[in-house]
Amino acid sequence: MQTFFVEIKCKLGKTYDVASTLADREIASEIYSTAGNYDILAKFHLDDGVDIGRFVADNVQTIQNIADTHTIITFKAF
């Protein structure tokens, strides 16, 4: 199992719309509103061998009103 996070920057005034769409797609295990450079932090789990970059490009970045994303790949949970 691969665990990774995606920080999402939304177009102004669209954070709740983006978060709602992301939740409706039922692909993230957790979704948080954040302060700082990005508006949303989403946690994902994928089976080993699934291409994380392709998954993000096809399933996250296609959500309307996303301005930018930053993917954080994790290695080990403590």
Coordinates of C-alpha atoms in Angstrom, one line a residue:
M1 CA 0.0 0.0 0.0
Q2 CA 1.3 3.5 -1.0
T3 CA 0.3 6.4 1.2
F4 CA 0.8 10.0 -0.1
F5 CA -0.6 13.5 0.4
V6 CA -1.6 16.1 -2.1
E7 CA -1.6 19.8 -1.2
I8 CA -4.2 21.6 -3.3
K9 CA -4.3 25.3 -4.2
C10 CA -7.7 26.4 -5.3
K11 CA -8.9 29.4 -7.3
L12 CA -10.1 32.2 -5.1
G13 CA -13.4 31.4 -3.3
K14 CA -13.5 27.8 -4.6
T15 CA -12.0 25.9 -1.7
Y16 CA -15.3 24.4 -0.5
D17 CA -16.4 23.5 -4.0
V18 CA -13.1 21.7 -4.6
A19 CA -13.2 19.9 -1.3
S20 CA -16.8 18.8 -1.9
T21 CA -16.0 17.5 -5.3
L22 CA -13.0 15.6 -4.0
A23 CA -15.1 14.1 -1.2
D24 CA -17.8 13.1 -3.7
R25 CA -15.3 11.2 -5.8
E26 CA -14.5 9.1 -2.7
I27 CA -10.8 8.7 -3.6
A28 CA -9.2 10.5 -0.6
S29 CA -9.1 8.9 2.9
E30 CA -8.9 12.3 4.6
I31 CA -9.4 15.9 3.5
Y32 CA -8.4 18.9 5.5
S33 CA -8.7 22.7 5.1
T34 CA -5.3 24.3 5.7
A35 CA -3.7 27.7 6.1
G36 CA -0.6 28.7 4.2
N37 CA 0.4 28.3 0.6
Y38 CA -2.2 25.6 -0.1
D39 CA -5.9 25.4 0.8
I40 CA -6.5 21.7 1.1
L41 CA -4.5 18.7 2.2
A42 CA -5.8 15.3 1.1
K43 CA -4.5 11.9 2.1
F44 CA -4.6 9.0 -0.3
H45 CA -3.8 5.3 -0.3
L46 CA -3.1 3.3 -3.5
D47 CA -2.2 -0.3 -4.1
D48 CA 1.5 -1.0 -4.7
G49 CA 2.5 -0.6 -8.3
V50 CA -0.2 2.0 -9.1
D51 CA 1.3 5.1 -10.7
I52 CA 0.9 8.0 -8.2
G53 CA 1.6 10.7 -10.8
R54 CA -1.0 9.3 -13.2
F55 CA -3.5 8.9 -10.4
V56 CA -3.1 12.6 -9.4
A57 CA -3.2 13.8 -13.0
D58 CA -6.3 11.8 -13.8
N59 CA -8.3 12.0 -10.6
V60 CA -7.2 15.1 -8.6
Q61 CA -6.0 17.7 -11.1
T62 CA -9.1 17.2 -13.3
I63 CA -11.3 18.8 -10.5
Q64 CA -12.5 22.2 -11.7
N65 CA -11.1 25.3 -9.9
I66 CA -7.8 23.7 -8.8
A67 CA -5.0 26.1 -9.5
D68 CA -2.0 24.0 -8.4
T69 CA -1.1 20.8 -6.6
H70 CA 2.0 19.6 -4.7
T71 CA 2.3 15.8 -4.1
I72 CA 4.2 14.5 -1.0
I73 CA 5.1 10.8 -1.3
T74 CA 5.6 9.1 2.1
F75 CA 7.9 6.2 2.9
K76 CA 7.2 4.9 6.4
A77 CA 4.7 5.5 9.2
F78 CA 6.0 5.7 12.7

